[in-house]
CSV table of C-alpha atoms (C1' of nucleotides) in Angstrom, one decimal:
chain,number,residue,atom,x,y,z
A,1,UNK,CA,-1.9,23.7,-57.5
A,2,UNK,CA,-5.0,24.5,-59.5
A,3,UNK,CA,-4.8,21.1,-61.3
A,4,UNK,CA,-4.0,19.2,-58.1
A,5,UNK,CA,-7.1,20.6,-56.5
A,6,UNK,CA,-9.3,20.2,-59.6
A,7,UNK,CA,-8.6,16.6,-60.4
A,8,UNK,CA,-6.3,15.2,-57.7
A,9,UNK,CA,-2.6,14.8,-57.7
A,10,UNK,CA,-2.2,11.4,-59.4
A,11,UNK,CA,-4.7,12.3,-62.1
A,12,UNK,CA,-2.8,15.3,-63.2
A,13,UNK,CA,0.1,14.7,-65.5
A,14,UNK,CA,3.3,16.8,-65.7
A,15,UNK,CA,2.5,17.5,-69.4
A,16,UNK,CA,-0.8,19.1,-68.3
A,17,UNK,CA,0.8,21.2,-65.7
A,18,UNK,CA,3.4,22.4,-68.2
A,19,UNK,CA,0.7,23.1,-70.8
A,20,UNK,CA,-1.4,25.2,-68.4
A,21,UNK,CA,1.8,27.1,-67.6
A,22,UNK,CA,2.5,27.5,-71.3
A,23,UNK,CA,5.7,25.5,-71.1
A,24,UNK,CA,7.0,22.0,-71.9
A,25,UNK,CA,7.3,19.1,-69.6
A,26,UNK,CA,11.0,19.2,-70.0
A,27,UNK,CA,11.1,22.8,-68.7
A,28,UNK,CA,8.9,21.8,-65.8
A,29,UNK,CA,11.7,19.5,-64.6
A,30,UNK,CA,14.2,22.2,-64.9
A,31,UNK,CA,12.3,24.1,-62.1
A,32,UNK,CA,11.1,21.2,-60.0
A,33,UNK,CA,13.0,18.0,-59.3
A,34,UNK,CA,9.8,16.1,-59.5
A,35,UNK,CA,6.0,16.4,-59.6
A,36,UNK,CA,5.7,16.6,-55.9
A,37,UNK,CA,8.1,19.3,-55.3
A,38,UNK,CA,5.7,21.9,-56.6
A,39,UNK,CA,3.9,21.9,-53.3
A,40,UNK,CA,7.0,22.3,-51.3
A,41,UNK,CA,8.7,25.2,-53.0
A,42,UNK,CA,8.4,27.5,-50.0
A,43,UNK,CA,9.8,25.1,-47.5
A,44,UNK,CA,13.4,26.2,-48.0
A,45,UNK,CA,12.5,29.8,-47.0
A,46,UNK,CA,10.5,28.6,-44.1
A,47,UNK,CA,13.5,26.7,-42.9
A,48,UNK,CA,15.8,29.7,-43.3
A,49,UNK,CA,13.4,31.8,-41.2
A,50,UNK,CA,13.2,29.3,-38.4
A,51,UNK,CA,16.9,28.9,-38.2
A,52,UNK,CA,17.5,32.7,-38.1
A,53,UNK,CA,14.9,33.0,-35.5
A,54,UNK,CA,16.7,30.4,-33.5
A,55,UNK,CA,19.9,32.3,-33.9
A,56,UNK,CA,18.1,35.4,-32.6
A,57,UNK,CA,17.0,33.8,-29.4
A,58,UNK,CA,18.7,35.0,-26.2
A,59,UNK,CA,22.1,33.2,-25.8
A,60,UNK,CA,21.2,32.1,-22.3
A,61,UNK,CA,17.9,30.6,-23.3
A,62,UNK,CA,17.8,26.8,-22.8
A,63,UNK,CA,17.3,24.6,-25.8
A,64,UNK,CA,13.5,24.2,-25.7
A,65,UNK,CA,13.1,27.9,-25.2
A,66,UNK,CA,15.1,28.6,-28.3
A,67,UNK,CA,13.0,26.1,-30.2
A,68,UNK,CA,10.0,27.9,-28.9
A,69,UNK,CA,11.3,31.1,-30.5
A,70,UNK,CA,11.7,29.4,-33.8
A,71,UNK,CA,8.2,28.0,-33.6
A,72,UNK,CA,6.9,31.5,-33.0
A,73,UNK,CA,8.6,32.6,-36.2
A,74,UNK,CA,7.0,29.7,-38.1
A,75,UNK,CA,3.6,30.8,-36.8
A,76,UNK,CA,4.3,34.3,-38.0
A,77,UNK,CA,5.0,33.0,-41.5
A,78,UNK,CA,2.2,30.6,-41.8
A,79,UNK,CA,-0.4,32.0,-39.5
A,80,UNK,CA,-1.8,34.4,-41.9
A,81,UNK,CA,-3.0,32.0,-44.6
A,82,UNK,CA,-5.3,29.6,-42.9
A,83,UNK,CA,-7.5,29.1,-46.0
A,84,UNK,CA,-4.6,28.4,-48.3
A,85,UNK,CA,-3.0,26.1,-45.7
A,86,UNK,CA,-6.2,24.1,-45.5
A,87,UNK,CA,-6.4,23.6,-49.2
A,88,UNK,CA,-2.8,22.6,-49.5
A,89,UNK,CA,-3.0,20.3,-46.5
A,90,UNK,CA,-6.1,18.5,-47.9
A,91,UNK,CA,-4.2,17.8,-51.2
A,92,UNK,CA,-1.2,16.5,-49.3
A,93,UNK,CA,-3.2,14.4,-46.8
A,94,UNK,CA,-4.9,12.6,-49.7
A,95,UNK,CA,-1.8,11.2,-51.2
A,96,UNK,CA,0.8,9.0,-49.6
A,97,UNK,CA,3.5,10.2,-51.9
A,98,UNK,CA,2.9,13.8,-50.9
A,99,UNK,CA,2.9,12.9,-47.2
A,100,UNK,CA,6.2,11.3,-47.7
A,101,UNK,CA,7.6,14.4,-49.2
A,102,UNK,CA,6.2,16.5,-46.4
A,103,UNK,CA,7.8,14.3,-43.8
A,104,UNK,CA,11.2,14.6,-45.3
A,105,UNK,CA,10.9,18.4,-45.4
A,106,UNK,CA,10.0,18.2,-41.7
A,107,UNK,CA,13.0,16.0,-41.1
A,108,UNK,CA,15.2,18.5,-42.9
A,109,UNK,CA,13.7,21.2,-40.7
A,110,UNK,CA,14.5,19.2,-37.7
A,111,UNK,CA,18.1,18.7,-38.8
A,112,UNK,CA,18.5,22.4,-39.4
A,113,UNK,CA,17.2,23.3,-36.0
A,114,UNK,CA,19.5,20.7,-34.4
A,115,UNK,CA,22.4,22.2,-36.1
A,116,UNK,CA,21.4,25.7,-35.1
A,117,UNK,CA,21.2,24.5,-31.5
A,118,UNK,CA,24.6,23.0,-31.7
A,119,UNK,CA,26.0,26.3,-32.9
A,120,UNK,CA,24.5,27.8,-29.8
A,121,UNK,CA,26.6,25.4,-27.8
A,122,UNK,CA,24.0,22.8,-27.0
A,123,UNK,CA,25.4,19.3,-26.8
A,124,UNK,CA,24.7,17.2,-29.9
A,125,UNK,CA,22.5,14.7,-28.2
A,126,UNK,CA,20.4,17.4,-26.6
A,127,UNK,CA,20.2,19.3,-29.8
A,128,UNK,CA,18.7,16.6,-32.0
A,129,UNK,CA,16.3,15.5,-29.3
A,130,UNK,CA,15.1,19.0,-28.7
A,131,UNK,CA,14.8,19.6,-32.4
A,132,UNK,CA,12.8,16.5,-32.9
A,133,UNK,CA,10.5,17.4,-30.0
A,134,UNK,CA,10.1,20.9,-31.5
A,135,UNK,CA,9.1,19.5,-34.8
A,136,UNK,CA,6.7,17.2,-33.2
A,137,UNK,CA,5.0,20.2,-31.6
A,138,UNK,CA,5.1,22.0,-34.9
A,139,UNK,CA,3.4,19.1,-36.7
A,140,UNK,CA,0.8,18.5,-34.2
A,141,UNK,CA,0.0,22.2,-33.8
A,142,UNK,CA,-0.2,22.8,-37.5
A,143,UNK,CA,-2.6,19.9,-38.0
A,144,UNK,CA,-4.8,21.1,-35.2
A,145,UNK,CA,-4.7,24.6,-36.5
A,146,UNK,CA,-6.0,23.7,-40.0
A,147,UNK,CA,-8.5,21.2,-38.8
A,148,UNK,CA,-10.0,22.9,-35.8
A,149,UNK,CA,-13.2,24.8,-36.3
A,150,UNK,CA,-12.1,27.3,-33.7
A,151,UNK,CA,-10.2,30.3,-34.8
A,152,UNK,CA,-7.3,30.0,-32.4
A,153,UNK,CA,-4.1,31.6,-33.6
A,154,UNK,CA,-1.4,29.3,-34.8
A,155,UNK,CA,1.1,30.8,-32.4
A,156,UNK,CA,-1.3,30.2,-29.6
A,157,UNK,CA,-1.8,26.6,-30.6
A,158,UNK,CA,1.9,26.1,-30.7
A,159,UNK,CA,2.4,27.5,-27.2
A,160,UNK,CA,-0.4,25.4,-25.9
A,161,UNK,CA,1.0,22.2,-27.5
A,162,UNK,CA,4.4,22.9,-26.1
A,163,UNK,CA,3.3,23.2,-22.6
A,164,UNK,CA,1.1,20.2,-23.1
A,165,UNK,CA,4.2,18.3,-24.1
A,166,UNK,CA,6.0,19.5,-21.0
A,167,UNK,CA,3.2,18.2,-18.8
A,168,UNK,CA,3.2,14.9,-20.5
A,169,UNK,CA,6.8,14.2,-20.2
A,170,UNK,CA,6.8,15.4,-16.6
A,171,UNK,CA,4.0,13.0,-15.6
A,172,UNK,CA,5.7,9.9,-14.4
A,173,UNK,CA,2.6,8.5,-12.7
A,174,UNK,CA,1.8,7.5,-9.1
A,175,UNK,CA,4.9,5.4,-8.4
A,176,UNK,CA,7.4,8.0,-9.3
A,177,UNK,CA,5.5,10.7,-7.5
A,178,UNK,CA,5.8,8.6,-4.3
A,179,UNK,CA,9.5,8.2,-5.0
A,180,UNK,CA,10.0,11.9,-5.4
A,181,UNK,CA,8.1,12.7,-2.2
A,182,UNK,CA,10.2,10.2,-0.2
A,183,UNK,CA,13.4,11.5,-1.7
B,1,UNK,CA,19.1,-6.2,-50.4
B,2,UNK,CA,22.2,-7.8,-51.9
B,3,UNK,CA,21.8,-5.7,-55.0
B,4,UNK,CA,21.1,-2.5,-53.1
B,5,UNK,CA,24.3,-3.0,-51.1
B,6,UNK,CA,26.4,-4.1,-54.1
B,7,UNK,CA,25.6,-1.2,-56.5
B,8,UNK,CA,23.3,1.2,-54.6
B,9,UNK,CA,19.6,1.6,-54.7
B,10,UNK,CA,19.1,3.8,-57.7
B,11,UNK,CA,21.5,1.8,-59.8
B,12,UNK,CA,19.6,-1.4,-59.4
B,13,UNK,CA,16.6,-2.0,-61.5
B,14,UNK,CA,13.5,-3.9,-60.6
B,15,UNK,CA,14.2,-6.2,-63.6
B,16,UNK,CA,17.6,-7.1,-62.0
B,17,UNK,CA,16.1,-7.8,-58.7
B,18,UNK,CA,13.5,-10.0,-60.2
B,19,UNK,CA,16.1,-11.8,-62.3
B,20,UNK,CA,18.2,-12.6,-59.3
B,21,UNK,CA,15.2,-14.0,-57.6
B,22,UNK,CA,14.3,-16.0,-60.6
B,23,UNK,CA,11.2,-14.1,-61.3
B,24,UNK,CA,9.7,-11.5,-63.5
B,25,UNK,CA,9.4,-7.8,-62.9
B,26,UNK,CA,5.7,-8.1,-63.0
B,27,UNK,CA,5.8,-10.6,-60.2
B,28,UNK,CA,7.9,-8.4,-58.1
B,29,UNK,CA,5.2,-5.8,-58.2
B,30,UNK,CA,2.7,-8.3,-57.0
B,31,UNK,CA,4.7,-8.7,-53.8
B,32,UNK,CA,6.0,-5.2,-53.3
B,33,UNK,CA,4.1,-2.0,-54.1
B,34,UNK,CA,7.2,-0.4,-55.3
B,35,UNK,CA,11.0,-0.7,-55.4
B,36,UNK,CA,11.5,0.9,-52.0
B,37,UNK,CA,9.1,-1.3,-50.1
B,38,UNK,CA,11.5,-4.2,-50.1
B,39,UNK,CA,13.4,-2.6,-47.3
B,40,UNK,CA,10.4,-2.1,-45.2
B,41,UNK,CA,8.7,-5.4,-45.3
B,42,UNK,CA,9.1,-6.0,-41.6
B,43,UNK,CA,7.7,-2.7,-40.5
B,44,UNK,CA,4.1,-3.9,-40.2
B,45,UNK,CA,5.0,-6.5,-37.7
B,46,UNK,CA,7.1,-4.1,-35.7
B,47,UNK,CA,4.1,-1.8,-35.5
B,48,UNK,CA,1.9,-4.7,-34.3
B,49,UNK,CA,4.3,-5.5,-31.6
B,50,UNK,CA,4.6,-2.0,-30.4
B,51,UNK,CA,0.8,-1.6,-30.2
B,52,UNK,CA,0.3,-4.8,-28.4
B,53,UNK,CA,3.0,-3.9,-25.9
B,54,UNK,CA,1.2,-0.6,-25.4
B,55,UNK,CA,-2.0,-2.5,-24.7
B,56,UNK,CA,-0.1,-4.6,-22.2
B,57,UNK,CA,1.0,-1.6,-20.1
B,58,UNK,CA,-0.6,-1.2,-16.7
B,59,UNK,CA,-3.9,0.6,-17.2
B,60,UNK,CA,-2.9,3.2,-14.6
B,61,UNK,CA,0.3,4.1,-16.3
B,62,UNK,CA,0.4,7.7,-17.7
B,63,UNK,CA,0.8,8.2,-21.4
B,64,UNK,CA,4.5,8.5,-21.6
B,65,UNK,CA,5.0,5.5,-19.3
B,66,UNK,CA,2.9,3.4,-21.7
B,67,UNK,CA,4.9,4.7,-24.6
B,68,UNK,CA,8.0,3.8,-22.8
B,69,UNK,CA,6.7,0.2,-22.5
B,70,UNK,CA,6.2,0.2,-26.3
B,71,UNK,CA,9.7,1.4,-26.9
B,72,UNK,CA,11.0,-1.4,-24.7
B,73,UNK,CA,9.2,-3.8,-27.0
B,74,UNK,CA,10.8,-2.2,-30.0
B,75,UNK,CA,14.2,-2.5,-28.5
B,76,UNK,CA,13.5,-6.2,-27.8
B,77,UNK,CA,12.7,-6.8,-31.5
B,78,UNK,CA,15.5,-4.8,-33.0
B,79,UNK,CA,18.2,-4.9,-30.4
B,80,UNK,CA,19.6,-8.3,-31.4
B,81,UNK,CA,20.6,-7.4,-34.9
B,82,UNK,CA,22.9,-4.5,-34.7
B,83,UNK,CA,25.1,-5.5,-37.7
B,84,UNK,CA,22.1,-6.0,-40.0
B,85,UNK,CA,20.5,-2.8,-38.8
B,86,UNK,CA,23.7,-0.9,-39.6
B,87,UNK,CA,23.8,-2.2,-43.1
B,88,UNK,CA,20.2,-1.5,-43.8
B,89,UNK,CA,20.5,2.0,-42.2
B,90,UNK,CA,23.5,2.9,-44.4
B,91,UNK,CA,21.5,2.0,-47.5
B,92,UNK,CA,18.6,4.0,-46.4
B,93,UNK,CA,20.6,7.0,-45.3
B,94,UNK,CA,22.2,7.2,-48.7
B,95,UNK,CA,19.0,7.8,-50.6
B,96,UNK,CA,16.4,10.5,-50.1
B,97,UNK,CA,13.6,8.3,-51.5
B,98,UNK,CA,14.3,5.7,-49.0
B,99,UNK,CA,14.5,8.1,-46.2
B,100,UNK,CA,11.1,9.4,-47.3
B,101,UNK,CA,9.7,5.9,-47.1
B,102,UNK,CA,11.2,5.4,-43.7
B,103,UNK,CA,9.7,8.6,-42.4
B,104,UNK,CA,6.2,7.6,-43.5
B,105,UNK,CA,6.6,4.3,-41.7
B,106,UNK,CA,7.5,6.2,-38.6
B,107,UNK,CA,4.5,8.4,-39.0
B,108,UNK,CA,2.3,5.3,-39.4
B,109,UNK,CA,3.9,4.0,-36.2
B,110,UNK,CA,3.1,7.3,-34.5
B,111,UNK,CA,-0.5,7.2,-35.6
B,112,UNK,CA,-0.9,3.6,-34.4
B,113,UNK,CA,0.6,4.5,-31.0
B,114,UNK,CA,-1.7,7.5,-30.7
B,115,UNK,CA,-4.7,5.4,-31.5
B,116,UNK,CA,-3.5,2.8,-28.9
B,117,UNK,CA,-3.3,5.5,-26.3
B,118,UNK,CA,-6.7,6.8,-27.1
B,119,UNK,CA,-8.1,3.3,-26.6
B,120,UNK,CA,-6.5,3.5,-23.1
B,121,UNK,CA,-8.6,6.5,-22.5
B,122,UNK,CA,-6.0,9.2,-23.1
B,123,UNK,CA,-7.4,12.4,-24.5
B,124,UNK,CA,-6.9,12.7,-28.3
B,125,UNK,CA,-4.6,15.8,-28.0
B,126,UNK,CA,-2.4,14.2,-25.4
B,127,UNK,CA,-2.3,10.9,-27.4
B,128,UNK,CA,-0.9,12.3,-30.6
B,129,UNK,CA,1.6,14.5,-28.8
B,130,UNK,CA,2.8,11.7,-26.6
B,131,UNK,CA,3.1,9.4,-29.6
B,132,UNK,CA,5.0,11.9,-31.6
B,133,UNK,CA,7.4,12.4,-28.7
B,134,UNK,CA,7.8,8.7,-28.4
B,135,UNK,CA,8.7,8.3,-32.0
B,136,UNK,CA,11.1,11.2,-31.7
B,137,UNK,CA,12.8,9.2,-28.9
B,138,UNK,CA,12.7,6.1,-31.0
B,139,UNK,CA,14.3,7.7,-34.0
B,140,UNK,CA,17.0,9.5,-32.1
B,141,UNK,CA,17.8,6.4,-30.1
B,142,UNK,CA,18.0,4.1,-33.0
B,143,UNK,CA,20.2,6.4,-34.9
B,144,UNK,CA,22.6,6.7,-31.9
B,145,UNK,CA,22.5,2.9,-31.4
B,146,UNK,CA,23.6,2.1,-34.9
B,147,UNK,CA,26.2,4.9,-35.2
B,148,UNK,CA,27.8,4.8,-31.7
B,149,UNK,CA,31.0,2.8,-31.4
B,150,UNK,CA,30.0,1.9,-27.8
B,151,UNK,CA,28.0,-1.3,-27.4
B,152,UNK,CA,25.3,0.2,-25.3
B,153,UNK,CA,22.1,-1.8,-25.5
B,154,UNK,CA,19.3,-0.3,-27.6
B,155,UNK,CA,16.8,-0.6,-24.7
B,156,UNK,CA,19.3,1.4,-22.6
B,157,UNK,CA,19.8,4.1,-25.2
B,158,UNK,CA,16.0,4.5,-25.4
B,159,UNK,CA,15.6,4.8,-21.7
B,160,UNK,CA,18.4,7.4,-21.6
B,161,UNK,CA,17.0,9.4,-24.5
B,162,UNK,CA,13.6,9.5,-22.9
B,163,UNK,CA,14.8,10.8,-19.6
B,164,UNK,CA,17.0,13.3,-21.5
B,165,UNK,CA,13.8,14.5,-23.3
B,166,UNK,CA,12.2,14.9,-19.9
B,167,UNK,CA,15.0,17.0,-18.7
B,168,UNK,CA,15.0,19.2,-21.8
B,169,UNK,CA,11.3,19.9,-21.7
B,170,UNK,CA,11.4,20.6,-18.0
B,171,UNK,CA,14.2,23.1,-18.4
B,172,UNK,CA,12.6,26.5,-18.7
B,173,UNK,CA,15.7,28.5,-18.0
B,174,UNK,CA,16.7,31.1,-15.4
B,175,UNK,CA,13.7,33.4,-15.7
B,176,UNK,CA,11.2,30.7,-15.1
B,177,UNK,CA,13.2,29.2,-12.2
B,178,UNK,CA,13.0,32.6,-10.5
B,179,UNK,CA,9.3,32.8,-11.2
B,180,UNK,CA,8.8,29.4,-9.7
B,181,UNK,CA,10.8,30.3,-6.6
B,182,UNK,CA,8.9,33.4,-6.1
B,183,UNK,CA,5.5,31.7,-6.6
C,1,DA,C1',27.4,43.8,-85.5
C,2,DG,C1',28.9,40.0,-83.1
C,3,DG,C1',29.3,37.0,-79.5
C,4,DG,C1',28.1,35.1,-75.2
C,5,DT,C1',24.6,33.5,-71.9
C,6,DG,C1',20.5,31.7,-70.0
C,7,DA,C1',16.0,29.9,-70.8
C,8,DT,C1',13.3,26.9,-73.5
C,9,DG,C1',12.2,23.4,-77.0
C,10,DT,C1',12.9,18.9,-79.3
C,11,DC,C1',14.1,14.3,-79.5
C,12,DA,C1',15.4,9.9,-77.7
C,13,DT,C1',15.5,6.8,-74.1
C,14,DC,C1',15.1,4.4,-69.8
C,15,DA,C1',12.8,2.8,-65.7
C,16,DA,C1',8.7,2.6,-62.8
C,17,DG,C1',4.3,1.0,-62.5
C,18,DT,C1',-0.3,-1.1,-64.1
C,19,DG,C1',-4.1,-3.5,-66.6
C,20,DA,C1',-5.6,-7.4,-69.3
C,21,DC,C1',-5.1,-11.8,-70.5
C,22,DA,C1',-2.6,-16.4,-71.0
C,23,DT,C1',-0.2,-20.3,-68.9
C,24,DT,C1',1.3,-23.4,-65.5
C,25,DG,C1',1.1,-26.5,-61.7
C,26,DA,C1',-0.5,-28.4,-57.4
C,27,DG,C1',-4.2,-30.2,-55.0
C,28,DC,C1',-8.7,-32.1,-54.9
C,29,DC,C1',-12.8,-34.8,-56.0
C,30,DA,C1',-16.1,-37.8,-58.5
D,1,DT,C1',-7.8,-41.4,-64.3
D,2,DG,C1',-9.7,-37.4,-65.9
D,3,DG,C1',-11.0,-33.1,-65.2
D,4,DC,C1',-11.8,-29.0,-62.2
D,5,DT,C1',-10.3,-25.0,-59.4
D,6,DC,C1',-7.4,-21.8,-57.7
D,7,DA,C1',-3.3,-19.4,-56.8
D,8,DA,C1',1.1,-18.0,-58.6
D,9,DT,C1',3.5,-16.5,-62.4
D,10,DG,C1',4.4,-15.0,-67.1
D,11,DT,C1',3.6,-12.1,-71.4
D,12,DC,C1',2.4,-8.1,-73.6
D,13,DA,C1',1.1,-3.4,-74.2
D,14,DC,C1',0.9,1.0,-72.5
D,15,DT,C1',1.2,5.3,-69.7
D,16,DT,C1',3.9,8.3,-67.1
D,17,DG,C1',8.0,10.2,-64.7
D,18,DA,C1',12.5,11.5,-65.3
D,19,DT,C1',17.0,12.6,-67.7
D,20,DG,C1',20.7,13.4,-71.2
D,21,DA,C1',22.1,15.5,-75.5
D,22,DC,C1',21.6,18.9,-78.6
D,23,DA,C1',19.2,22.8,-81.1
D,24,DT,C1',17.1,27.5,-80.9
D,25,DC,C1',15.9,31.8,-79.5
D,26,DA,C1',15.9,36.2,-77.1
D,27,DC,C1',18.4,39.4,-74.9
D,28,DC,C1',22.3,41.9,-73.1
D,29,DC,C1',27.1,43.6,-73.3
D,30,DT,C1',31.0,45.7,-75.5
DNA sequence: AGGGTGATGTCATCAAGTGACATTGAGCCA
DNA sequence: TGGCTCAATGTCACTTGATGACATCACCCT
């Protein structure tokens, strides 16, 4: 991480990372599948937390409410380290390869949430859609949280984004409003 | 594509691809930034189509309606080649590196849609959220369309998924229903 | 003490990707 | 016709990422 910040991701070689850690490049690859993975080491534990939060939601809660519980757990894990998150995010944002890796982690998160929902008895179709929507909220919220100058809490940003999504999907425009009124 | 199907993505080398095309590896890299990009050559044109469909939506249409128009355009482009889409999808699904690339293409699509919405006068926050939600619908729909045995049209799957998302986000569970009734 | 076990190092090798420069060939113009 | 230009392609050399095979070393257990 030090090296990535100092000289950029592409400009730092695995040999250098290993050297600074007092190890060999070969050893590096025994701990990290590739050069990018260093920045995503914590993502597995984040995923576990989200899933277990999902499991802890009231059984009667509808899918998006359960997702909201999971998002709150995410906020609790990440919300305390805004400075670090900013630094990490700026490294990732600067390199397409890293953004790719981040996206696949998000996709994995989405899949895990969908599976968690299915275990709660949610229909498969609803589950993946709700999970995708939840991840969309996560992504947008996190980005806002690190980039906004205001010091709004991550959990709050997430709640706001979710209700914003609700409003957006509910808004079917003038035509549909007329239809609904005449129905 | 032939080689990727024949022997898998990792097992085929750029030298082999170039040889089958009657070229040199060096020349391959003049056409494709990397080995993965071959499978995503058409994505730029897909993105252009979606954005111009978005621009063509009625100015008064709310964000998600405009997004829905763009999704219809996507369905029109892709809906006719289910067999090819299946083959391509199976190659991509089998390799994490390819899924990464696909995800970043989707993210690029999302960013383009968000920008298109902003040009329509949608607030930035709404725009990115609506775009993300739209891409979520796209992703889920496409996956269903290639994997379902039924021969439902892609456009239809997309419409169904979108209204499903509407229902999911609207469902706030028993508590909120009571609140709403007492309000 | 001796032996197993896990972490690390060493070496060799392959494939991805890139920069610098040479070659070819098609079209064009005086 | 002869020569020029320009784009596409080839050739070569090199760096780096990544992996397999095998050697070593330190430590723990009995």
